[in-house]
Amino acid sequence: MADSDSPTYPKLPRNTVNRYGKPRGKYDYETIHKIVNSVQVLHVSFPAPNSDPFPAMIPMLGFMASFTDPNASLTEPLDLYLHGYISSRLMKLGNTSLSDEEGLPLTIAATHLDGLVLALTPNHHSYNYRSAIMHGYATPVTDADEKMWAMEKITNGVIDNRWENSRIPPTKTEMTSTQILKVRVVDASAKVRTGNPGDDRADLKNEELRSKVWIGVVPTYLKYGEPIPGAENRVAKVCRFVHGLKSVLICATGS
Amino acid sequence: MADSDSPTYPKLPRNTVNRYGKPRGKYDYETIHKIVNSVQVLHVSFPAPNSDPFPAMIPMLGFMASFTDPNASLTEPLDLYLHGYISSRLMKLGNTSLSDEEGLPLTIAATHLDGLVLALTPNHHSYNYRSAIMHGYATPVTDADEKMWAMEKITNGVIDNRWENSRIPPTKTEMTSTQILKVRVVDASAKVRTGNPGDDRADLKNEELRSKVWIGVVPTYLKYGEPIPGAENRVAKVCRFVHGLKSVLICATGS
């Protein structure tokens, strides 16, 4: 992943990758935005209310885009939009004075597991992965146009063109029961590991060990199976899901 | 997943599943421990040092087991062991007085994505998933036997029997550079969604809509590809990885 041509997030103590910072740490927009927009589940953490010592954490759905510059690419400044239900703890917090004036401080993680790295010793076992951590301030989206636009972006982020091919616009009830949080990202970092196991020289000299222990990588990825029609489905087409930078559902009349 | 025969974690305000609490919320040991021990990556969150408003969050590797009762099943009380590098921020925190006497408060998330749920309206789109959130106090494992045992459990949690089939025991340097945190879990919950989309009656009466919009589930799962031998591999066998409650690497001499 190129991190030369893209602008970068500021490198602060809290988002600096220390362990294996070189070569694994990345701060450029493109690497980070790509990781976030291609993951299906984000983990969102925020300080818990009532001085509870445990941060709250929720798996959530989100998408990065720019409302003021809708054609912005991954190398440009983007906001994160998170989808939620209005009565949830997070959304309540986002509405109250518990958060400071900037909004509710959120930490967001996006993690792709790319492989199991098997080495000669337990110590050098590892994962190949692409992970991003972002810090930002969240506020509820109140502008009706921006809210609708963000809902469309989030839906189409999972399956391209799904929004316009389903029953829209949302009803008034659907609009009020859904809340969108906009996160202004203040800093972020990514960490990426690729390639082979890195064993110690001493172990690599041990030919007996090497003759017995298989080393290498077991690649892993999120697999999308054959779509299963719901009990209420009336479309007599066979669909398959193709995952890419834009994921699509391709349906054709079956034979 | 049965939640009747298994003991349950206490249901406190912070871990009670409110939204869709019935039927999705679960509190029994078995459901929660199974989710945690079958996920490859945990997300761990903890209060940041120096009054930073953003909680820290790290993807980590961990495994639940009982050192005092090594044969304990998933329906019995288990501790969570987390694997880390001693100089990381979390491990440092776990060693200092920044944490209270009970240990460092951690929130841990384990999330499996099981499918994309496609409905007639954007509003009823959803995911099928199994997710667990745990709260507990972490302390570094100082007992040498427990530390070695936990390292073996964590390694074999990724691939069964890998520990004993690689170069062990770890060197003194490996032992000191690796730290294991033991998390005493105080409460936890799981949330599970399965099955079909749940559309509104009004939309289901709209035959024109139903004739156009395919509804159902796209199943998703973590797929393990063909193992790729590393450049330094000397084992002339072809291996495949089989993922189950215990995952194994099966190698056979190729033809």
CSV table of N, CA and C in Angstrom, one decimal, chain A residues 28-102:
chain,number,residue,atom,x,y,z
A,28,ASP,N,-0.9,7.4,6.4
A,28,ASP,CA,-1.5,8.1,5.2
A,28,ASP,C,-3.0,7.8,5.1
A,29,TYR,N,-3.7,8.9,4.6
A,29,TYR,CA,-5.2,8.8,4.4
A,29,TYR,C,-5.5,7.5,3.6
A,30,GLU,N,-4.9,7.3,2.5
A,30,GLU,CA,-5.3,6.2,1.6
A,30,GLU,C,-5.3,4.9,2.3
A,31,THR,N,-4.2,4.5,2.9
A,31,THR,CA,-4.1,3.2,3.6
A,31,THR,C,-5.2,3.1,4.7
A,32,ILE,N,-5.3,4.1,5.5
A,32,ILE,CA,-6.3,4.0,6.6
A,32,ILE,C,-7.7,4.0,6.1
A,33,HIS,N,-8.1,4.9,5.2
A,33,HIS,CA,-9.5,5.0,4.7
A,33,HIS,C,-9.9,3.7,3.9
A,34,LYS,N,-8.9,3.1,3.2
A,34,LYS,CA,-9.2,1.9,2.5
A,34,LYS,C,-9.5,0.7,3.5
A,35,ILE,N,-8.7,0.7,4.5
A,35,ILE,CA,-9.0,-0.4,5.6
A,35,ILE,C,-10.3,-0.2,6.2
A,36,VAL,N,-10.7,1.0,6.5
A,36,VAL,CA,-12.0,1.3,7.2
A,36,VAL,C,-13.1,1.0,6.2
A,37,ASN,N,-13.0,1.4,5.0
A,37,ASN,CA,-14.2,1.3,4.1
A,37,ASN,C,-14.3,-0.1,3.5
A,38,SER,N,-13.3,-1.0,3.8
A,38,SER,CA,-13.5,-2.3,3.2
A,38,SER,C,-13.8,-3.4,4.3
A,39,VAL,N,-13.9,-2.9,5.6
A,39,VAL,CA,-14.2,-3.8,6.7
A,39,VAL,C,-15.7,-3.8,6.9
A,40,GLN,N,-16.2,-5.0,7.3
A,40,GLN,CA,-17.7,-5.0,7.5
A,40,GLN,C,-18.1,-4.6,8.9
A,41,VAL,N,-17.3,-4.8,9.8
A,41,VAL,CA,-17.6,-4.4,11.2
A,41,VAL,C,-16.5,-3.6,11.8
A,42,LEU,N,-16.9,-2.4,12.4
A,42,LEU,CA,-16.0,-1.6,13.2
A,42,LEU,C,-16.2,-1.8,14.6
A,43,HIS,N,-15.2,-1.7,15.4
A,43,HIS,CA,-15.3,-1.8,16.9
A,43,HIS,C,-15.2,-0.3,17.4
A,44,VAL,N,-16.2,0.1,18.1
A,44,VAL,CA,-16.2,1.5,18.6
A,44,VAL,C,-16.2,1.5,20.1
A,45,SER,N,-15.2,2.3,20.6
A,45,SER,CA,-15.1,2.4,22.1
A,45,SER,C,-15.2,3.8,22.5
A,46,PHE,N,-15.8,4.0,23.7
A,46,PHE,CA,-15.9,5.4,24.2
A,46,PHE,C,-16.0,5.3,25.8
A,47,PRO,N,-15.6,6.4,26.4
A,47,PRO,CA,-15.7,6.4,27.9
A,47,PRO,C,-17.1,6.1,28.4
A,48,ALA,N,-17.2,5.2,29.4
A,48,ALA,CA,-18.5,4.8,29.9
A,48,ALA,C,-19.1,5.9,30.8
A,49,PRO,N,-20.4,6.0,30.9
A,49,PRO,CA,-21.0,7.0,31.7
A,49,PRO,C,-20.8,6.6,33.2
A,50,ASN,N,-21.1,7.5,34.1
A,50,ASN,CA,-21.2,7.3,35.5
A,50,ASN,C,-19.8,6.8,36.1
A,51,SER,N,-18.7,7.2,35.6
A,51,SER,CA,-17.4,6.9,36.1
A,51,SER,C,-17.1,5.4,36.1
A,52,ASP,N,-17.9,4.6,35.3
A,52,ASP,CA,-17.6,3.2,35.2
A,52,ASP,C,-16.2,3.0,34.7
A,53,PRO,N,-15.3,2.2,35.3
A,53,PRO,CA,-13.9,2.1,34.9
A,53,PRO,C,-13.8,1.4,33.5
A,54,PHE,N,-14.8,0.7,33.1
A,54,PHE,CA,-14.6,-0.1,31.8
A,54,PHE,C,-15.1,0.8,30.6
A,55,PRO,N,-14.3,1.0,29.6
A,55,PRO,CA,-14.8,1.7,28.4
A,55,PRO,C,-16.0,0.9,27.8
A,56,ALA,N,-16.9,1.6,27.2
A,56,ALA,CA,-18.0,0.9,26.5
A,56,ALA,C,-17.4,0.5,25.1
A,57,MET,N,-17.9,-0.6,24.6
A,57,MET,CA,-17.4,-1.0,23.3
A,57,MET,C,-18.6,-1.7,22.5
A,58,ILE,N,-18.8,-1.3,21.3
A,58,ILE,CA,-19.9,-1.8,20.4
A,58,ILE,C,-19.4,-2.1,19.0
A,59,PRO,N,-19.7,-3.3,18.5
A,59,PRO,CA,-19.5,-3.5,17.1
A,59,PRO,C,-20.5,-2.6,16.3
A,60,MET,N,-20.0,-1.9,15.3
A,60,MET,CA,-20.9,-1.0,14.5
A,60,MET,C,-20.6,-1.0,13.0
A,61,LEU,N,-21.5,-0.4,12.3
A,61,LEU,CA,-21.4,-0.3,10.9
A,61,LEU,C,-21.1,1.2,10.6
A,62,GLY,N,-20.1,1.4,9.7
A,62,GLY,CA,-19.8,2.8,9.3
A,62,GLY,C,-19.2,2.9,8.0
A,63,PHE,N,-19.0,4.2,7.5
A,63,PHE,CA,-18.4,4.4,6.2
A,63,PHE,C,-17.8,5.8,6.2
A,64,MET,N,-16.7,5.9,5.5
A,64,MET,CA,-16.0,7.2,5.5
A,64,MET,C,-16.3,7.9,4.1
A,65,ALA,N,-16.7,9.2,4.2
A,65,ALA,CA,-17.0,9.9,3.0
A,65,ALA,C,-17.0,11.4,3.4
A,66,SER,N,-17.2,12.2,2.4
A,66,SER,CA,-17.2,13.7,2.6
A,66,SER,C,-18.5,14.3,2.1
A,67,PHE,N,-19.4,14.8,3.0
A,67,PHE,CA,-20.6,15.4,2.5
A,67,PHE,C,-20.4,16.7,1.7
A,68,THR,N,-19.4,17.4,2.1
A,68,THR,CA,-19.1,18.7,1.5
A,68,THR,C,-18.4,18.5,0.1
A,69,ASP,N,-17.8,17.3,0.0
A,69,ASP,CA,-17.1,17.0,-1.3
A,69,ASP,C,-17.3,15.6,-1.6
A,70,PRO,N,-18.5,15.3,-2.1
A,70,PRO,CA,-19.0,13.9,-2.3
A,70,PRO,C,-18.1,13.1,-3.2
A,71,ASN,N,-17.4,13.8,-4.1
A,71,ASN,CA,-16.5,13.0,-5.0
A,71,ASN,C,-15.1,12.8,-4.4
A,72,ALA,N,-14.9,13.2,-3.2
A,72,ALA,CA,-13.5,13.0,-2.6
A,72,ALA,C,-13.1,11.6,-2.6
A,73,SER,N,-11.8,11.4,-3.0
A,73,SER,CA,-11.2,10.1,-3.0
A,73,SER,C,-10.7,9.7,-1.7
A,74,LEU,N,-10.2,8.4,-1.6
A,74,LEU,CA,-9.6,7.9,-0.3
A,74,LEU,C,-8.4,8.7,0.1
A,75,THR,N,-7.8,9.5,-0.8
A,75,THR,CA,-6.6,10.2,-0.4
A,75,THR,C,-6.9,11.6,0.2
A,76,GLU,N,-8.2,11.9,0.3
A,76,GLU,CA,-8.7,13.2,0.7
A,76,GLU,C,-9.3,13.2,2.1
A,77,PRO,N,-9.5,14.3,2.8
A,77,PRO,CA,-10.0,14.3,4.1
A,77,PRO,C,-11.5,13.7,4.1
A,78,LEU,N,-11.8,12.8,5.0
A,78,LEU,CA,-13.1,12.2,5.0
A,78,LEU,C,-13.6,12.1,6.5
A,79,ASP,N,-14.9,12.1,6.6
A,79,ASP,CA,-15.5,11.9,7.9
A,79,ASP,C,-16.0,10.5,8.0
A,80,LEU,N,-16.1,10.0,9.3
A,80,LEU,CA,-16.7,8.7,9.4
A,80,LEU,C,-18.1,8.8,9.9
A,81,TYR,N,-19.0,8.1,9.2
A,81,TYR,CA,-20.4,8.1,9.6
A,81,TYR,C,-20.7,6.8,10.2
A,82,LEU,N,-21.3,6.8,11.4
A,82,LEU,CA,-21.7,5.5,12.0
A,82,LEU,C,-23.2,5.4,12.1
A,83,HIS,N,-23.7,4.2,11.9
A,83,HIS,CA,-25.1,3.9,11.9
A,83,HIS,C,-25.5,3.3,13.2
A,84,GLY,N,-26.6,3.8,13.8
A,84,GLY,CA,-27.1,3.3,15.1
A,84,GLY,C,-28.6,3.4,15.3
A,85,TYR,N,-29.0,2.9,16.4
A,85,TYR,CA,-30.4,3.0,16.8
A,85,TYR,C,-30.5,4.1,17.9
A,86,ILE,N,-31.5,4.9,17.8
A,86,ILE,CA,-31.5,6.2,18.6
A,86,ILE,C,-31.4,5.9,20.1
A,87,SER,N,-32.0,4.8,20.6
A,87,SER,CA,-32.1,4.6,22.0
A,87,SER,C,-30.8,4.0,22.6
A,88,SER,N,-29.9,3.6,21.8
A,88,SER,CA,-28.7,3.0,22.3
A,88,SER,C,-27.9,3.9,23.2
A,89,ARG,N,-27.0,3.3,24.0
A,89,ARG,CA,-26.2,4.1,25.0
A,89,ARG,C,-25.4,5.1,24.3
A,90,LEU,N,-24.7,4.7,23.2
A,90,LEU,CA,-23.8,5.6,22.5
A,90,LEU,C,-24.6,6.8,21.9
A,91,MET,N,-25.7,6.5,21.3
A,91,MET,CA,-26.4,7.6,20.6
A,91,MET,C,-27.0,8.6,21.7
A,92,LYS,N,-27.4,8.0,22.8
A,92,LYS,CA,-27.8,8.9,23.9
A,92,LYS,C,-26.7,9.8,24.4
A,93,LEU,N,-25.5,9.2,24.6
A,93,LEU,CA,-24.4,9.9,25.0
A,93,LEU,C,-24.1,11.0,24.0
A,94,GLY,N,-24.2,10.7,22.7
A,94,GLY,CA,-23.9,11.7,21.7
A,94,GLY,C,-24.8,12.9,21.7
A,95,ASN,N,-25.9,12.7,22.4
A,95,ASN,CA,-26.9,13.8,22.4
A,95,ASN,C,-26.8,14.6,23.7
A,96,THR,N,-26.0,14.2,24.6
A,96,THR,CA,-26.1,14.9,25.9
A,96,THR,C,-24.9,15.7,26.2
A,97,SER,N,-24.9,16.4,27.3
A,97,SER,CA,-23.8,17.2,27.7
A,97,SER,C,-22.7,16.4,28.4
A,98,LEU,N,-22.9,15.0,28.4
A,98,LEU,CA,-21.8,14.2,28.9
A,98,LEU,C,-20.6,14.3,28.0
A,99,SER,N,-20.8,14.6,26.8
A,99,SER,CA,-19.7,14.8,25.9
A,99,SER,C,-19.3,16.3,25.9
A,100,ASP,N,-18.1,16.6,25.6
A,100,ASP,CA,-17.7,18.0,25.7
A,100,ASP,C,-18.2,18.6,24.4
A,101,GLU,N,-17.9,19.9,24.3
A,101,GLU,CA,-18.4,20.7,23.2
A,101,GLU,C,-18.0,20.2,21.8
A,102,GLU,N,-16.9,19.5,21.7
A,102,GLU,CA,-16.4,19.0,20.4
A,102,GLU,C,-17.2,17.8,20.0
